[in-house]
XYZ file of C-alpha atoms in Angstrom:
483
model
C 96.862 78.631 9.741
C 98.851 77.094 12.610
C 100.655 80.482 13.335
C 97.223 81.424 14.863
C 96.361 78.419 16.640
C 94.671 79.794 20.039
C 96.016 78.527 23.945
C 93.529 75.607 24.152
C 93.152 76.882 28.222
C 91.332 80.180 27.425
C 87.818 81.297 26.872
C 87.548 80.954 23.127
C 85.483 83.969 22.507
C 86.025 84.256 18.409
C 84.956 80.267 18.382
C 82.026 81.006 20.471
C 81.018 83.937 18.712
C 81.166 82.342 15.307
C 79.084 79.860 17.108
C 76.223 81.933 18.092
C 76.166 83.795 15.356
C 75.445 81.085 13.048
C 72.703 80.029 15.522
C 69.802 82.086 13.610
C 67.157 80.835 15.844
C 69.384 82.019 19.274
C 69.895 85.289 17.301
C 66.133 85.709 17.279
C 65.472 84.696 21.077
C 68.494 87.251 21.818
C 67.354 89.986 20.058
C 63.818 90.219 21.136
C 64.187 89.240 24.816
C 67.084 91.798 25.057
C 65.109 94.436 23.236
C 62.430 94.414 25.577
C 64.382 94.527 28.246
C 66.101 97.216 27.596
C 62.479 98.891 26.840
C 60.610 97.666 29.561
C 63.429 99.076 32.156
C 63.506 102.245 30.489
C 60.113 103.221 30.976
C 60.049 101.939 34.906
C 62.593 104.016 35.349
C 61.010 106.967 33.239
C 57.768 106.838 35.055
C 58.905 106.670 38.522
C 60.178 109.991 40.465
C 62.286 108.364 42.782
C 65.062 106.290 40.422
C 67.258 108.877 40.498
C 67.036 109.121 43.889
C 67.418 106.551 44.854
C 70.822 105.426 42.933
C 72.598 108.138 44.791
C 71.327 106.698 48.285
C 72.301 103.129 47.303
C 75.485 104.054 45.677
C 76.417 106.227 48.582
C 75.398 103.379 51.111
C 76.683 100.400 48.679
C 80.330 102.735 49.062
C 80.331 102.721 52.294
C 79.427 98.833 52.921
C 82.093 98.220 50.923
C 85.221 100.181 52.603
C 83.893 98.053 55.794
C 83.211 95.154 54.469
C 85.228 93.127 56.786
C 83.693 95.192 60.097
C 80.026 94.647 58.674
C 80.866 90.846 57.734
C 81.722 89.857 61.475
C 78.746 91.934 63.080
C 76.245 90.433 60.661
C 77.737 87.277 61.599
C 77.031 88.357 65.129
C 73.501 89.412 65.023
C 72.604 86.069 62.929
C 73.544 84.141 66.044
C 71.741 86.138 68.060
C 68.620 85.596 65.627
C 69.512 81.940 66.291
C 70.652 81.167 62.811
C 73.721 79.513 62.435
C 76.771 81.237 59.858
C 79.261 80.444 58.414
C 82.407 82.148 55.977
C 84.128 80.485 53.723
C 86.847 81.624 51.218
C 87.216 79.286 48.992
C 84.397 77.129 47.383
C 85.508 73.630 48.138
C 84.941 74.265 51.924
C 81.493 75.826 50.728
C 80.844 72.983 48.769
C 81.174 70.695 51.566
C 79.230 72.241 54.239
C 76.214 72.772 52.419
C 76.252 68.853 51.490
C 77.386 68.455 54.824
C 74.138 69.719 55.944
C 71.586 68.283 53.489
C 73.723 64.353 54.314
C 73.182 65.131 57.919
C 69.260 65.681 57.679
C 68.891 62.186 55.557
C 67.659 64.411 52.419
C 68.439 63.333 48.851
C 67.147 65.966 47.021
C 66.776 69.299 47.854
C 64.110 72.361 46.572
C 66.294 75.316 45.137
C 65.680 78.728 44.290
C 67.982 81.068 41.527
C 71.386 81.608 42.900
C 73.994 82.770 41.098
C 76.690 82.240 43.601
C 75.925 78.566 43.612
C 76.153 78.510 39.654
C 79.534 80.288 40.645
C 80.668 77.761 43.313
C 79.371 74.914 40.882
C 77.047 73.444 44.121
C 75.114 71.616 41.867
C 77.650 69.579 39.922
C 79.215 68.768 43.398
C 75.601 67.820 44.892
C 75.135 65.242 42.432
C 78.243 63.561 42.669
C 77.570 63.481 46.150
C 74.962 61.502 45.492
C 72.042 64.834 45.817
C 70.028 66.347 42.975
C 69.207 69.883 43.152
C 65.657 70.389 41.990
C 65.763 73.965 40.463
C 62.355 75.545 41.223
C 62.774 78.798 39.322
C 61.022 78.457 36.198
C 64.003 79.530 34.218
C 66.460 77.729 35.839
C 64.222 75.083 36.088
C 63.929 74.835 31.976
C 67.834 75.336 31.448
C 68.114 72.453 34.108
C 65.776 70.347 31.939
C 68.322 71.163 29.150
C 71.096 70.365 30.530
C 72.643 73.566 30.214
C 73.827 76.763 32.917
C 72.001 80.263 33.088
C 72.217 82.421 30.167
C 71.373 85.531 32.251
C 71.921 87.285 35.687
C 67.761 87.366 36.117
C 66.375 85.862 33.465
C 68.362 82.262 32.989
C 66.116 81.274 29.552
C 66.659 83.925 27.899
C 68.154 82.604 24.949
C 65.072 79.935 24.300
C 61.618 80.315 22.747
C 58.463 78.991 23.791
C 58.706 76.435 21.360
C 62.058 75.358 22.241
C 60.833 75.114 26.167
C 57.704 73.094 24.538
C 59.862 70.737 22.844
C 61.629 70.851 26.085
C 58.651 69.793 27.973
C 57.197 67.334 26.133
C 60.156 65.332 25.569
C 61.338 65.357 28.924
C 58.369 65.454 31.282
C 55.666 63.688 29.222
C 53.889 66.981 28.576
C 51.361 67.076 26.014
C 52.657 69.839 23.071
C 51.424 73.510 23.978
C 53.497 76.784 23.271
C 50.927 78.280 25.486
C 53.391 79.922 28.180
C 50.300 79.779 31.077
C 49.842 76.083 29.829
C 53.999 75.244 30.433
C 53.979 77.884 33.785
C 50.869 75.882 35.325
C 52.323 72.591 34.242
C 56.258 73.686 35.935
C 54.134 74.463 38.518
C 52.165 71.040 39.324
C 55.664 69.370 38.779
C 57.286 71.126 41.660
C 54.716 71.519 44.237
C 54.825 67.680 44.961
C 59.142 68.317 45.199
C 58.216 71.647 47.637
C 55.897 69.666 49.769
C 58.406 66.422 50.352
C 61.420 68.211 50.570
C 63.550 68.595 53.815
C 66.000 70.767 53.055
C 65.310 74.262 50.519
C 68.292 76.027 49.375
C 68.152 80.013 47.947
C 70.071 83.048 48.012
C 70.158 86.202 48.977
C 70.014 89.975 46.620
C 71.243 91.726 50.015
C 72.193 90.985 53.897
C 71.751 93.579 56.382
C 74.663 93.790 59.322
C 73.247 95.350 61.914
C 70.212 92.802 62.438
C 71.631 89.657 60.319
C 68.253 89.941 58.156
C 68.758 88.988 54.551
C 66.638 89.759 51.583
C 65.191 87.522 48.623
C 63.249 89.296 46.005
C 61.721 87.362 43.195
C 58.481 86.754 41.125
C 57.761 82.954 41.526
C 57.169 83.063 45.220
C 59.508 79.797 44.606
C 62.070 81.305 47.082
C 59.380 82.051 49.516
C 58.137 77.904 49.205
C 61.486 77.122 49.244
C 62.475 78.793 52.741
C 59.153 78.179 54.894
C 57.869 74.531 53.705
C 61.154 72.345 54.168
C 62.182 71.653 57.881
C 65.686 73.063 56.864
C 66.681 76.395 55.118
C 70.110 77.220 53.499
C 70.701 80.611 52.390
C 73.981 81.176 50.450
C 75.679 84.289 49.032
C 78.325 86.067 48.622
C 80.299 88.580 51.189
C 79.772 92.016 49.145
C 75.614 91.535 49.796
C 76.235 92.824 53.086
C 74.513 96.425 53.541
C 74.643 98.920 56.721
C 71.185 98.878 57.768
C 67.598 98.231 56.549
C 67.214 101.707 55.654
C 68.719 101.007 52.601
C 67.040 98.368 51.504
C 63.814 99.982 49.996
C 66.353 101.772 47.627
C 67.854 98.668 46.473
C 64.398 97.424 45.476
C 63.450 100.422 43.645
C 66.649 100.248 41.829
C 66.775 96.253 40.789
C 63.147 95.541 40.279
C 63.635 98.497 37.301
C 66.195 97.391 36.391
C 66.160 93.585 36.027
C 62.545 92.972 35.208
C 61.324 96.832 34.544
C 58.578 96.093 37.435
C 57.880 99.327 39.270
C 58.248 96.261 42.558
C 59.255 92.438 41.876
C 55.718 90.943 43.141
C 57.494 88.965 46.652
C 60.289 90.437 48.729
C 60.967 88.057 51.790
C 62.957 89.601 54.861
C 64.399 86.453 56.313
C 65.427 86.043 59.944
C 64.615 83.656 63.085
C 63.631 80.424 61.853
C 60.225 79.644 63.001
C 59.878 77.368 66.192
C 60.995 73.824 65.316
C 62.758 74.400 62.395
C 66.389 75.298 61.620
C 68.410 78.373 59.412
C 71.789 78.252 57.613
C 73.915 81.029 56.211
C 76.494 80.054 53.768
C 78.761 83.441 52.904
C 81.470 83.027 50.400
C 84.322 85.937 50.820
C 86.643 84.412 47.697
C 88.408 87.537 46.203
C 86.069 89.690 47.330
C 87.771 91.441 50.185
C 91.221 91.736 47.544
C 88.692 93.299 45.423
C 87.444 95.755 48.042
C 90.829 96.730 49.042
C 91.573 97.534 45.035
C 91.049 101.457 44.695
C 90.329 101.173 41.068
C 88.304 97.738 41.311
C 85.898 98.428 44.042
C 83.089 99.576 42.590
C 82.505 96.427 40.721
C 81.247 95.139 43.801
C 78.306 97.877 43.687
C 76.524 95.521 41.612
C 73.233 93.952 42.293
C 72.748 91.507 39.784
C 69.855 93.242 37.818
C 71.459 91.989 34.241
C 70.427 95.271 32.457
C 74.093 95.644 31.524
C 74.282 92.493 29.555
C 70.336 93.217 27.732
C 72.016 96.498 26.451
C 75.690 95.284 25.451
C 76.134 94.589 21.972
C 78.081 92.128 22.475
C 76.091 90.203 24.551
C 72.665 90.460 22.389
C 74.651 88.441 20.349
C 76.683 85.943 21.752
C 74.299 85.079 25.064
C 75.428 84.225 28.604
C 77.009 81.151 27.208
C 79.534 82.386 24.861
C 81.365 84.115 28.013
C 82.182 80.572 29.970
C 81.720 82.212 32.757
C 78.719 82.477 34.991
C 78.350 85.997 34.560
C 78.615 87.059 31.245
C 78.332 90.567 29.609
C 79.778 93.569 31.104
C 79.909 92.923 34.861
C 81.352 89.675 34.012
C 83.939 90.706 31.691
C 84.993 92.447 34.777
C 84.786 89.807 37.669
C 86.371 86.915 35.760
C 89.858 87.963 35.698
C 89.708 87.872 39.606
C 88.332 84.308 39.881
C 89.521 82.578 36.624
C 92.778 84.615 35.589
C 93.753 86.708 33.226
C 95.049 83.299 31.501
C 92.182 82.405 30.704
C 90.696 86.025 30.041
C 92.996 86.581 27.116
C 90.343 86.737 24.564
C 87.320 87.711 27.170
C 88.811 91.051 28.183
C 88.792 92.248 24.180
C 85.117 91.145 24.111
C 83.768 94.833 24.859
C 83.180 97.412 22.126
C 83.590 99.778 24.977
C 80.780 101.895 24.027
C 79.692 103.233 26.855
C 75.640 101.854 27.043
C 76.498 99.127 30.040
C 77.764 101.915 32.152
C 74.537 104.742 31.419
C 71.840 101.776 32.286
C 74.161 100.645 35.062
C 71.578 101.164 37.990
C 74.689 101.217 40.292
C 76.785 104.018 37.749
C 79.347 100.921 37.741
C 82.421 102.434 35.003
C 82.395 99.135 33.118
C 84.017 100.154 30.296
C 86.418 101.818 32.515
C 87.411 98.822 34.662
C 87.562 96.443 31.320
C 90.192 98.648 29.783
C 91.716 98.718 33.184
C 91.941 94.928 32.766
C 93.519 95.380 29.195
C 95.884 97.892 30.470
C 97.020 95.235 33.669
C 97.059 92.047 31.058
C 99.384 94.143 28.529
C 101.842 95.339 31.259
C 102.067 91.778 33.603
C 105.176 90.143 31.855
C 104.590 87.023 34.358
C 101.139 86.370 32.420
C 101.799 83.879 29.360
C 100.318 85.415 26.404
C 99.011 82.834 23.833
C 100.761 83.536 20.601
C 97.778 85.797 19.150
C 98.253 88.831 21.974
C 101.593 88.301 20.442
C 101.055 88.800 16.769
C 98.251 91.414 17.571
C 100.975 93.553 19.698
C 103.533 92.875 17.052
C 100.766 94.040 14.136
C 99.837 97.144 16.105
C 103.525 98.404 16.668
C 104.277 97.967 12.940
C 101.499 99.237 11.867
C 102.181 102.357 14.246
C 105.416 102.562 13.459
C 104.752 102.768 9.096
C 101.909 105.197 10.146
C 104.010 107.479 12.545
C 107.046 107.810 9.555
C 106.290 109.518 6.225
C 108.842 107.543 4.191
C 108.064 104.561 5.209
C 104.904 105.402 4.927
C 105.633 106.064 1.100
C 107.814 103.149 0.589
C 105.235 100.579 1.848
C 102.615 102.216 0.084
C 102.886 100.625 -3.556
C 103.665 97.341 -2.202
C 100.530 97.563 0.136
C 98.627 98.414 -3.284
C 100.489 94.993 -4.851
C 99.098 93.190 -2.362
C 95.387 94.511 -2.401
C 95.150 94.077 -5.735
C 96.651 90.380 -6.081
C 94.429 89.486 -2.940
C 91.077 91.046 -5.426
C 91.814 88.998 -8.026
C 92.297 85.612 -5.880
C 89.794 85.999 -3.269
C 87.216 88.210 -5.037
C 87.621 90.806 -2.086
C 90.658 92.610 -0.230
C 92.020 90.036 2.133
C 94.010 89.776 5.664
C 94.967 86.623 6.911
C 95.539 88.251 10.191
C 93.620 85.478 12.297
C 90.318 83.862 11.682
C 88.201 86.759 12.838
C 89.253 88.619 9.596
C 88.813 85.516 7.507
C 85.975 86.561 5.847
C 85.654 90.198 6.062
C 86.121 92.874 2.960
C 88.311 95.640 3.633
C 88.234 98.556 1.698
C 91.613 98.501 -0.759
C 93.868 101.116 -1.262
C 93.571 103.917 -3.325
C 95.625 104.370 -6.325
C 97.169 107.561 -5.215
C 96.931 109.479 -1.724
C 95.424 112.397 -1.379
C 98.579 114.646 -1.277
C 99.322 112.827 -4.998
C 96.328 113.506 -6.490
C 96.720 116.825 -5.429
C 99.943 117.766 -6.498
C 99.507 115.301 -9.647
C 96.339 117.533 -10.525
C 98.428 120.554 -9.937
C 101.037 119.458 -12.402
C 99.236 118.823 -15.342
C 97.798 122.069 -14.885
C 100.568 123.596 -14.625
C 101.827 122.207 -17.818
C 98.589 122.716 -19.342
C 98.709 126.537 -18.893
C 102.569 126.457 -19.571
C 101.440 124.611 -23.200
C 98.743 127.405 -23.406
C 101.168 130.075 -23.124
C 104.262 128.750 -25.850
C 100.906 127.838 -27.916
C 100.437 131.809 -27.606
């Protein structure tokens, strides 16, 4: 119906749902990835005496790192110089964008060696790399197949989620000549052998960073590969680039950081390699690349803030409902689930957020695995609530119907004779739809297209009641002139 035709400029979450949905293989990859997940964090978290722990000392710190965010930002920036490492703060991407290539132009690379960043996926490095002239060799073995495909990270930690060994077979063997095995050590060792000949030529490695500490401009990298690790020691040049909010006090904090997010992302009791990064080695050079878009607005917001507690772990999205079903894709936005539901309006607009902010059954599981105790549900309502009330936002005709549906259907709810007067019509309608469609229909907009709503009974309660009443009332009045 044209009435319901969506604003082509936001995130079509219905389309993309319908989408995955019909996807049965992506349903299967979803739902047993996510599943263990979910189980494998829960029992890291059950066996070990310190979790609890140690969320209260990282929230606590995490708080505090973020009402002095600015303060900590120019004293880390500080102590890097000191360590001989040269920094530099951006706010927007573009400028990001064009240091970093900048850099890798300057040392005659080509290509460089990259580890999993999600900040660059957010700052789209890679697309402006390449038309630069660069390719960005991802060496994370999931980032490295979704590369292969063609396709962005479906996942905060895990960027394959969504495929199957014999999709990443397929993968393989069609793209890189690899004979057909759906033997994951055979495709690991093979990954493997592919890159270290990229690692060992390379001048110029690229990663991120899970945390940054202030007061000795150390940063952290924690991962599983030991990619990261190749990445930042083997190349004559290492850029490190992350966003502003990774910034911590001290190093104190750090070891309860990595007991929370190696539980939480991978359900590891410790992620196997956790680099502290700092003076570049004699000879050799170190770049830090911090991006500080929104983020301070964000810090400043006293509802907002805590959405910058999170570290990235992605057990949010493994237990959202939403999510298990739609993948990191559906969200068009590189962090989907939960956390991003919450981020995007601040970098992408509630424009285009119109559908992704409803995309939450608000149920309450992303906020009781939230290592961090972030309120998502909370601050995506919040979102709703500051959408609704901003008369300067455009709202694509839909919000419109949907508000205009909602009052109407408050208002016939709210008054007993209307109530009554719309009743038999309602019942018309029902039962005309029943014998058309075969089920009880409302062309309300195409996510009710094919859904079966229970009709209407014949009589409300209070009629049956007082109906039943009657007739045995007369029945006993009968009874009594039959006397």
């Amino acid at each position: 119906m044209a009435l319901f035709l969506k604003d082509k400029n936001i995130i079509n979450i219905n389309k993309n749902a319908k989408k995955a949905l019909a996807d049965k293989t992506l349903q299967a990859n979803l739902k047993k990835a996510t599943a263990e997940a979910v189980f494998k964090r829960n029992q890291a978290a059950a066996v070990s005496e310190t979790f609890e722990s140690s969320r209260d000392i990282a929230i606590a710190a995490r708080e505090a790192s973020i009402s002095m965010l600015r303060k900590l930002s120019d004293e880390f920036v500080e102590n890097c110089v000191k360590n001989n490492i040269k920094c530099f703060v951006f706010d927007d991407y573009e400028s990001a964008n064009a240091k970093i290539t900048d850099l890798i132009k300057e040392r005659g690379a080509d290509f460089i060696v990259k580890s999993k960043s999600m900040l660059t996926e957010e700052i789209e490095l890679n697309r402006h790399l390449k038309l630069n002239g660069i390719e960005a060799i991802e060496t994370d073995l999931g980032e490295f197949i979704v590369s292969l495909a063609g396709e962005k990270p479906s996942h905060l930690t895990a960027p394959a989620l969504h495929k199957s060994r014999r999709e990443v077979a397929r993968l393989f063997s069609e793209k890189l000549d690899m004979p057909y095995s759906e033997d994951p050590a055979q495709l690991s060792y093979f990954a493997r052998r592919y890159l270290r000949d990229k690692f060992m030529s390379a001048r110029v490695g690229l990663t991120g960073a899970n945390f940054a500490v202030s007061d000795s401009g150390l940063i952290a990298v924690i991962e599983n590969e030991a990619n990261a690790r190749l990445a930042i020691n083997l190349p004559q040049t290492h850029i490190a680039v992350f966003g502003v909010e990774k910034i911590i006090r001290n190093l104190n904090d750090l070891p309860h950081f990595l007991n929370l997010l190696s539980k939480s992302a991978t359900g590891q009791l410790l992620n196997a390699y956790t680099s502290i990064i700092g003076p570049p080695a004699e000879g050799k050079e170190r770049f830090f690349i911090i991006v500080t878009k929104r983020r301070f607005e964000i810090a400043a917001d006293p509802v907002f803030k805590e959405a910058l507690r999170c570290i990235r772990c992605g057990a949010c999205q493994n237990i959202c409902p939403v999510f298990q079903r739609l993948s990191g894709h559906g969200y068009e936005f590189c962090y989907g689930g939960p956390i991003g539901t919450v981020l995007a309006p601040f970098f992408i607009g509630y424009q285009k957020c119109a559908e992704l902010i409803d995309a939450s059954t608000l149920c309450g599981f992303c906020k009781s695995i939230c290592p961090m105790k972030i309120n998502l549900p909370a601050l995506i309502l919040q979102h709703r609530f500051h959408y609704g009330a901003d008369k300067k936002i455009k709202k694509p005709l839909f919000k419109h119907l949907k508000k205009l549906f909602s009052y109407l259907h408050s208002l016939i709810m709210s008054n007993n004779v209307l109530s009554r007067v719309i009743q038999p019509f309602a019942r018309l309608y029902f039962k005309i739809t029943a014998a058309v469609f075969g089920r009880n229909y409302i062309p309300r907009w195409s996510v009710f297209s094919k859904r079966d709503f229970i009709g209407m009974a014949p009589k409300t309660f209070m009629e049956s009641y007082f109906t039943k009443n009657k007739k045995k009332s007369r029945e006993k009045e009968g009874d009594k002139n039959g006397n």
